[in-house]
Coordinates of N, CA and C and ligand atoms in Angstrom, one line a residue:
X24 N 157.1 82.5 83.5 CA 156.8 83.0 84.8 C 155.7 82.2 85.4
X25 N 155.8 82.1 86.5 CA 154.7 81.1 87.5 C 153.5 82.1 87.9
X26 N 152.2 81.5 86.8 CA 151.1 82.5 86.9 C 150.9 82.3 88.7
X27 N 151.2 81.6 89.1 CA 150.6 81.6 90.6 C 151.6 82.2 91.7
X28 N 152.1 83.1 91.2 CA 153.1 84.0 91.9 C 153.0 84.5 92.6
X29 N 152.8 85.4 94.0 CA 151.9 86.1 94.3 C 152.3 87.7 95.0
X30 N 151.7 87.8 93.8 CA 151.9 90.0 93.9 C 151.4 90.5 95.0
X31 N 151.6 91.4 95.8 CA 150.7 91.9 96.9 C 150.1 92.9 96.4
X32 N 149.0 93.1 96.6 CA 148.4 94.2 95.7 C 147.7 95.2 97.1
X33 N 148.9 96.1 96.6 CA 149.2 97.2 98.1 C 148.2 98.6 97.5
X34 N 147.3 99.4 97.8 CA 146.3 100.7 97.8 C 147.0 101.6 99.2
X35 N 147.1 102.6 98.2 CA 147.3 103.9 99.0 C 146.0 104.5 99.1
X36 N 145.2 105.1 100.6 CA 144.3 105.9 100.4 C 144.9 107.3 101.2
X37 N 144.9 108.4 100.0 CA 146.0 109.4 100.8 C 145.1 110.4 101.3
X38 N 145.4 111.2 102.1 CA 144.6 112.3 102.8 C 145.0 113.2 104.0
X39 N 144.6 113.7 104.6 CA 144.7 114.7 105.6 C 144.8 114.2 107.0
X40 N 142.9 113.4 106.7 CA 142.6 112.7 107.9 C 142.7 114.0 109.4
X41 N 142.4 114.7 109.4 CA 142.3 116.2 110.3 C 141.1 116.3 111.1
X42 N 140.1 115.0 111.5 CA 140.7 114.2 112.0 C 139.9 112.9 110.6
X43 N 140.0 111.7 111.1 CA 139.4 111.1 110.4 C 138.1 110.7 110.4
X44 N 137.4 110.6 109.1 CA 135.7 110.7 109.5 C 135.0 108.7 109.4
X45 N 133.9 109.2 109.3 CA 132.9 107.8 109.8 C 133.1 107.7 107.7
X46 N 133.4 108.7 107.2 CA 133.2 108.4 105.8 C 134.2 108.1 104.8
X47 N 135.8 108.5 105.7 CA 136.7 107.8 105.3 C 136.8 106.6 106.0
X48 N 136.3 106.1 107.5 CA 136.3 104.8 107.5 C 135.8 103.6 106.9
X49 N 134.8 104.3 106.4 CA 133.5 103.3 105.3 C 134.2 102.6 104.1
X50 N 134.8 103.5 103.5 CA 135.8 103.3 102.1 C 136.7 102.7 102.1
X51 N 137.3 102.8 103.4 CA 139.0 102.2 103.4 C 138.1 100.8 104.2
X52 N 137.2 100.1 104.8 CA 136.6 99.2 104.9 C 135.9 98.3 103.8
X53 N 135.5 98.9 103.5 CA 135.1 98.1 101.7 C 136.2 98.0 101.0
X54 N 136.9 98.9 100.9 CA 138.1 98.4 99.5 C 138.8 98.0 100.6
X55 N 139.1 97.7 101.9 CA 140.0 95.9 102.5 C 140.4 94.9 101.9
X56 N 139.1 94.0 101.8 CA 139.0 93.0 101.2 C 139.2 92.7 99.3
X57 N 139.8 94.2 99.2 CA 139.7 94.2 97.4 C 141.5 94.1 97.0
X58 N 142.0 94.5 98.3 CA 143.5 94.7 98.6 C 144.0 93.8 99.2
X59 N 145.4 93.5 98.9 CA 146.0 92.3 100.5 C 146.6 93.3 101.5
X60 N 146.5 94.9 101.2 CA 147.1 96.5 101.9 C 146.2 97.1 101.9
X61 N 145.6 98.0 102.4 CA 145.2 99.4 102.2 C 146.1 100.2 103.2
X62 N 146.7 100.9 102.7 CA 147.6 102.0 103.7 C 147.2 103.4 103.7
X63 N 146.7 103.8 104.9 CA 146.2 105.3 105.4 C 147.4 106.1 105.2
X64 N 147.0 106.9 103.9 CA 148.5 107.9 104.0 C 148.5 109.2 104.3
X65 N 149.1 109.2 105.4 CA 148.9 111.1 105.9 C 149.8 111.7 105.0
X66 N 149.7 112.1 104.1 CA 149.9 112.8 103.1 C 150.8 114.7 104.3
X67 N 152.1 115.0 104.5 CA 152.2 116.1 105.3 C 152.4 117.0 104.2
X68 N 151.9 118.4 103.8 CA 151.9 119.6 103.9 C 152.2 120.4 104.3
X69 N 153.6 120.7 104.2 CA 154.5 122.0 105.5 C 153.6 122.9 105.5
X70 N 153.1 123.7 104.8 CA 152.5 124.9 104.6 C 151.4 125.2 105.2
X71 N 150.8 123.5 105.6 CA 149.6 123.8 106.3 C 149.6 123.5 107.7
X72 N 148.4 124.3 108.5 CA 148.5 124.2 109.6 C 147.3 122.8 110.1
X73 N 147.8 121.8 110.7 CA 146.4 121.4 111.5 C 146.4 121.3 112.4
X74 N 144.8 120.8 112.6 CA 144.3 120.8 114.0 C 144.8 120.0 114.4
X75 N 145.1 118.5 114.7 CA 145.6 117.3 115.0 C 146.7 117.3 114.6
X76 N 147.9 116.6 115.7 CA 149.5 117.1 115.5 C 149.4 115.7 114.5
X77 N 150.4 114.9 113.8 CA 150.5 114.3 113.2 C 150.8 113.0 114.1
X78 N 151.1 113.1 115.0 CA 151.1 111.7 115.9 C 149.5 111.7 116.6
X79 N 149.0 112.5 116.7 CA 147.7 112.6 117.3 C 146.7 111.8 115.8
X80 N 147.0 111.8 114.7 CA 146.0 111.4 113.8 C 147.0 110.3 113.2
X81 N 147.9 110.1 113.8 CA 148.4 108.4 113.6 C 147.5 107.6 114.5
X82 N 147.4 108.1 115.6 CA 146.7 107.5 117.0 C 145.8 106.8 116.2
X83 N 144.9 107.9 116.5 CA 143.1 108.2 115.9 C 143.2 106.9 115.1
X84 N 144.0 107.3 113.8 CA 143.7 106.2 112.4 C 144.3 104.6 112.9
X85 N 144.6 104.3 113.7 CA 145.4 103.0 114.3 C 144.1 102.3 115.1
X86 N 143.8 103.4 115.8 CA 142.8 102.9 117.3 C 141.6 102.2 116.1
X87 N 141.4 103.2 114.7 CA 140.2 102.5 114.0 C 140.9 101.3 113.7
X88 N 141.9 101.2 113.3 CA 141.8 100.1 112.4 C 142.4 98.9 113.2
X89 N 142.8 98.6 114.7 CA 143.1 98.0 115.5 C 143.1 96.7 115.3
X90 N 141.5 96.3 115.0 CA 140.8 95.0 114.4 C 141.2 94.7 112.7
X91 N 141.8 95.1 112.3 CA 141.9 94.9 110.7 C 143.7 95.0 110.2
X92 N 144.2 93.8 110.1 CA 145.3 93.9 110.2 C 146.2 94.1 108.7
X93 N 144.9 93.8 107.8 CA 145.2 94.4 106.2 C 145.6 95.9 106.2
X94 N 145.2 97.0 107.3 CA 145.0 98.2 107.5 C 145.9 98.5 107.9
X95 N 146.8 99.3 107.4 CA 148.4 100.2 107.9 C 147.8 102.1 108.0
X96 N 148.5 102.1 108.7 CA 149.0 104.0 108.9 C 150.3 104.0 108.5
X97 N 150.5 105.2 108.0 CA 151.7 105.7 107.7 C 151.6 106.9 107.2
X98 N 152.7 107.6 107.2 CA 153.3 109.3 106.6 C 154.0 109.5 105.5
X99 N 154.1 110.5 105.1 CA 154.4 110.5 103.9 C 154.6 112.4 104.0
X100 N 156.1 112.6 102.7 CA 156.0 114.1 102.5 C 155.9 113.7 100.9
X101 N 155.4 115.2 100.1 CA 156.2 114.8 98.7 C 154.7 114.5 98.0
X102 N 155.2 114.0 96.8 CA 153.9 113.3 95.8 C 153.4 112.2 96.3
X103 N 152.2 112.1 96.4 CA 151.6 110.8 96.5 C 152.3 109.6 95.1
X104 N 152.4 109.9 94.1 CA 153.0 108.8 93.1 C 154.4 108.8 93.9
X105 N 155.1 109.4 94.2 CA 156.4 108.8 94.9 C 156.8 108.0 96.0
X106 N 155.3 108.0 96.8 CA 155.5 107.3 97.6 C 155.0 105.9 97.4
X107 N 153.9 105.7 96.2 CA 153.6 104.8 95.9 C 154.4 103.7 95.7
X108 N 155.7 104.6 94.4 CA 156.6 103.7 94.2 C 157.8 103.1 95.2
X109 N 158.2 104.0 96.3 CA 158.8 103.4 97.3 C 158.3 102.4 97.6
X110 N 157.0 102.4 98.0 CA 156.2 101.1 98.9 C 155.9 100.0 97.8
X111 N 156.1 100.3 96.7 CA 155.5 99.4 95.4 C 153.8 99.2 95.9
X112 N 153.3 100.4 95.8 CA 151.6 100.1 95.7 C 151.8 100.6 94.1
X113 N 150.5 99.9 94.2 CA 150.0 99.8 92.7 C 148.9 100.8 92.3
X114 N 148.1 100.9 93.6 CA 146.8 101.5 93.2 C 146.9 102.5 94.2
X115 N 145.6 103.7 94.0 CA 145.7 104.9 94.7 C 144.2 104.7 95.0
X116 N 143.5 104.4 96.1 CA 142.2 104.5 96.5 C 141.6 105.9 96.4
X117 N 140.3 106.6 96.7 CA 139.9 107.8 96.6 C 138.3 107.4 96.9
X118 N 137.5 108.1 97.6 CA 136.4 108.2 97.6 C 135.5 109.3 96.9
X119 N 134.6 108.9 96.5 CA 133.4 109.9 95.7 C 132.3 110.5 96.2
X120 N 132.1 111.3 97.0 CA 130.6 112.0 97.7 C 130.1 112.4 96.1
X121 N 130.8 113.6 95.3 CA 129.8 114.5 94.9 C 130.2 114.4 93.2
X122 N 129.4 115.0 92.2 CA 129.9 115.4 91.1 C 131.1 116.2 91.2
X123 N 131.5 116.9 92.3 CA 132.3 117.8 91.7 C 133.5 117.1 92.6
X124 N 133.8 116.6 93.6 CA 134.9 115.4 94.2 C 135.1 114.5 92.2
X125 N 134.2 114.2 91.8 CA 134.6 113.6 90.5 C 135.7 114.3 89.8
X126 N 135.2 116.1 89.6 CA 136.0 116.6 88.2 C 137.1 116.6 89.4
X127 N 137.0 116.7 90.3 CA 138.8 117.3 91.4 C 139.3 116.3 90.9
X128 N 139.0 114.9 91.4 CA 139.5 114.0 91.5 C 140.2 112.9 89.9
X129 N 139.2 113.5 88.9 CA 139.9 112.9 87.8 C 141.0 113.6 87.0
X130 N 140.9 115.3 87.4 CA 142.5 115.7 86.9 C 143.4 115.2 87.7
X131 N 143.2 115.0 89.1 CA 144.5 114.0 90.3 C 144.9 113.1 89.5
X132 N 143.7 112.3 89.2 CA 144.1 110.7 88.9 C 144.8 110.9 87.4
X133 N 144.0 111.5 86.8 CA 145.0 111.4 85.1 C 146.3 112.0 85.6
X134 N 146.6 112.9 86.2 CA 148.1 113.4 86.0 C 148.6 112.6 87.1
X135 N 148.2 111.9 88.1 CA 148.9 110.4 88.7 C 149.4 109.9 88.1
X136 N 148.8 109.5 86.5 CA 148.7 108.2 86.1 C 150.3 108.7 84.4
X137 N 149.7 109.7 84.7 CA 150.9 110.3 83.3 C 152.6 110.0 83.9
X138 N 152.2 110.8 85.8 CA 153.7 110.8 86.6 C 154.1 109.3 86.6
X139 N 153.2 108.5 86.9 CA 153.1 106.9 87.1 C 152.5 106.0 86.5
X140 N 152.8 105.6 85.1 CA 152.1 105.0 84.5 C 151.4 103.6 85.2
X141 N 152.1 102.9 85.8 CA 152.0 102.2 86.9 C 150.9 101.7 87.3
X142 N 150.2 103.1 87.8 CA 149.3 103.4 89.1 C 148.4 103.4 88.6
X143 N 147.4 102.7 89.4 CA 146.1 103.4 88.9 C 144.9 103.3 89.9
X144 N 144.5 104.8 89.6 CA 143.1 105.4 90.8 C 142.1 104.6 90.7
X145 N 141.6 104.1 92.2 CA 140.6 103.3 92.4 C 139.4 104.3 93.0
X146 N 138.4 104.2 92.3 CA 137.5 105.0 93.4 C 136.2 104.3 94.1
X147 N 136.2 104.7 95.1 CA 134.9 103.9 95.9 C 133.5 105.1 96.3
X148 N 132.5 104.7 95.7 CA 131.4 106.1 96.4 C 131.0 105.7 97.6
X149 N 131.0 107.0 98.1 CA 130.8 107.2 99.5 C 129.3 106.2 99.7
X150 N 129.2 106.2 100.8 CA 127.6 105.9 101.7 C 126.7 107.4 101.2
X151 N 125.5 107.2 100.7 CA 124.5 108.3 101.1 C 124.5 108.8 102.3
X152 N 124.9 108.2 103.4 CA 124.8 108.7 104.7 C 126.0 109.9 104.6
X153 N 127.1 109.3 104.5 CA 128.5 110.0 104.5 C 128.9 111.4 103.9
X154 N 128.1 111.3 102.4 CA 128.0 112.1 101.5 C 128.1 114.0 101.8
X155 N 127.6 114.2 103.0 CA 128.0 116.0 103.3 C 128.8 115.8 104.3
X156 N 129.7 114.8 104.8 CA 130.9 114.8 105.4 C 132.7 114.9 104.9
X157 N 132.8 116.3 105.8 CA 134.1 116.3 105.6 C 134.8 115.9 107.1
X158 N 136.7 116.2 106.6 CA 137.4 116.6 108.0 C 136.7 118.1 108.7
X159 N 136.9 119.3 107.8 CA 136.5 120.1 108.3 C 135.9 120.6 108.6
X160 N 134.2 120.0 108.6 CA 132.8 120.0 109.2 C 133.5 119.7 110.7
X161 N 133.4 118.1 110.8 CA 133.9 117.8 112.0 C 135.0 119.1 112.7
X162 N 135.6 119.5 112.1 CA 136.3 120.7 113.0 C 135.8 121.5 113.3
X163 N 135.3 122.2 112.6 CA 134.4 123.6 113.1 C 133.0 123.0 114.2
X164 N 132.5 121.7 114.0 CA 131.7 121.0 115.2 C 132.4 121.1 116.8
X165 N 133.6 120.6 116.2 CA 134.7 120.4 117.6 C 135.1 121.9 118.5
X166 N 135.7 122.5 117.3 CA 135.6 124.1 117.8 C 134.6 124.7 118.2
X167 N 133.2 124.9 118.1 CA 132.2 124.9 119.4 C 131.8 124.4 120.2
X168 N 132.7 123.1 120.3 CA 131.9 122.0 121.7 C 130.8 121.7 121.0
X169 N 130.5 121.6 120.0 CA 129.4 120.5 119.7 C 129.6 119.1 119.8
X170 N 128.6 117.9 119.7 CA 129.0 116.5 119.5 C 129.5 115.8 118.2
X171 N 130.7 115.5 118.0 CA 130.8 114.9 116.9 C 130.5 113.7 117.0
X172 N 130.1 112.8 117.8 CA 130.0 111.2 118.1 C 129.5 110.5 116.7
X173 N 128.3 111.4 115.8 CA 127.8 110.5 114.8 C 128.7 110.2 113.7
X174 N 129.9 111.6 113.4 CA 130.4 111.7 112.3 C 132.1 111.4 112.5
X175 N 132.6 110.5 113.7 CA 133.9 109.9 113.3 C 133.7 108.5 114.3
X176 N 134.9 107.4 113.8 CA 134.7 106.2 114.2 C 134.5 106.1 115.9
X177 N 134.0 105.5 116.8 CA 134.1 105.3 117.8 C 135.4 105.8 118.6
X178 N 136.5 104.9 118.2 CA 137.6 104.8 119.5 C 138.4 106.3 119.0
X179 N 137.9 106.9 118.0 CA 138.2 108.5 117.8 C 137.7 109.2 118.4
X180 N 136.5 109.2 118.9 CA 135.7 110.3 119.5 C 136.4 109.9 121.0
X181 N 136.2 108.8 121.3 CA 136.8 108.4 122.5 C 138.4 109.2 122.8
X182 N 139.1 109.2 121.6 CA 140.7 109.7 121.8 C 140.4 111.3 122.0
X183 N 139.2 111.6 121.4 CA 139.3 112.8 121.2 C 138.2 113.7 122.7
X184 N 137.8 112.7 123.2 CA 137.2 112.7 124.7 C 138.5 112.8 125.7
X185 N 139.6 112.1 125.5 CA 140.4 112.0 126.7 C 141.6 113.1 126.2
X186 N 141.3 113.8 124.9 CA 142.5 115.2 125.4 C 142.3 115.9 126.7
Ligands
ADP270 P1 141.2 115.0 104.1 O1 139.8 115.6 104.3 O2 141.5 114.0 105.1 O3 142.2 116.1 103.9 P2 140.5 114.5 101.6 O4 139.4 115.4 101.7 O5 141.5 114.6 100.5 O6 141.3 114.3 102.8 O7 139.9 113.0 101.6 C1 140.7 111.9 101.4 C2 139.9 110.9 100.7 O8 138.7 110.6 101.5 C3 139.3 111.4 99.4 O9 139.4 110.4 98.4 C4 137.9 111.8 99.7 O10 137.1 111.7 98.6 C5 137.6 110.8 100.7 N1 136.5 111.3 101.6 C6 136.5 112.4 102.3 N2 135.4 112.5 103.0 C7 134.6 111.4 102.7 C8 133.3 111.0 103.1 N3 132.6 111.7 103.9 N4 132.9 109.8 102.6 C9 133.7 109.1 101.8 N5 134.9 109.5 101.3 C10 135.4 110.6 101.8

């Protein structure tokens, strides 16, 4: 085999994104350059309801990553390991704020890794800045007319100015 072959080495970072924050931007920006992919995966949840229709947080997550052409959006129903393997990604991105994002996060990633031997969880720690940011902070902000300007990327606040 020709060691100089060249694998694309595709990252799924999966989530809600309801809407998307300044602290999922930060993560999926640093692990870019660690990937020849990082793909924003809206992970859909029939069961659940969101704020943002699912073409409204395609928008959003596009408008960030406009400038960065390593950076995909895309949807997804089902397991995140199933989708992996459709796409042949290899890795599952995830960010770290807290000790307890850890314990969540490492029973995900072990029983990822059981469904998909395959795969494997990459985690990146948040910014200290980022760290008490969620989606749903930002929502319940938005729901009073408060400012969210500090806690999501620019041309989001901006999409979310011209509803
Ligand atoms: P969502 O809030 O979009 O439903 P999650 O909470 O599952 O999705 O977050 C998706 C990924 O983004 C997770 O790996 C999570 O740790 C990471 N994440 C969420 N908020 C932040 C933040 N403020 N800083 C860094 N990473 C974050």
């Amino acid at each position: 085999m020709n060691k100089m072959q060249n694998i694309e080495k595709i990252a799924v970072f999966p989530g809600s994104f309801d809407p998307i924050t300044c602290g999922h931007e930060s993560v999926i920006r640093r692990a870019a350059p660690i990937f020849d992919k990082v793909i924003v995966a809206i992970g859909q949840n029939t069961l659940k309801n969101y704020f943002f229709s699912l073409e409204q947080r395609i928008e959003m997550i596009s408008a960030t990553f406009a400038d960065n052409p390593r950076i995909d959006v895309m949807h997804y129903d089902g397991l995140t390991v199933d989708f992996c393997k459709q796409l042949g990604a290899s890795y599952i991105l995830r960010g770290l704020r807290t000790s307890a994002d850890f314990e969540f996060e490492r029973s995900i990633g072990q029983i990822n890794k059981q469904m998909y031997p395959d795969v494997e969880t990459v985690f990146m720690l948040t910014q200290p800045e980022h760290t008490p940011l969620n989606s749903g902070v930002v929502r319940d902000v938005l729901k009073h007319g408060g400012d969210v300007s500090r806690f999501v990327p620019k041309p989001v606040f901006d999409y979310i100015q011209s509803l």
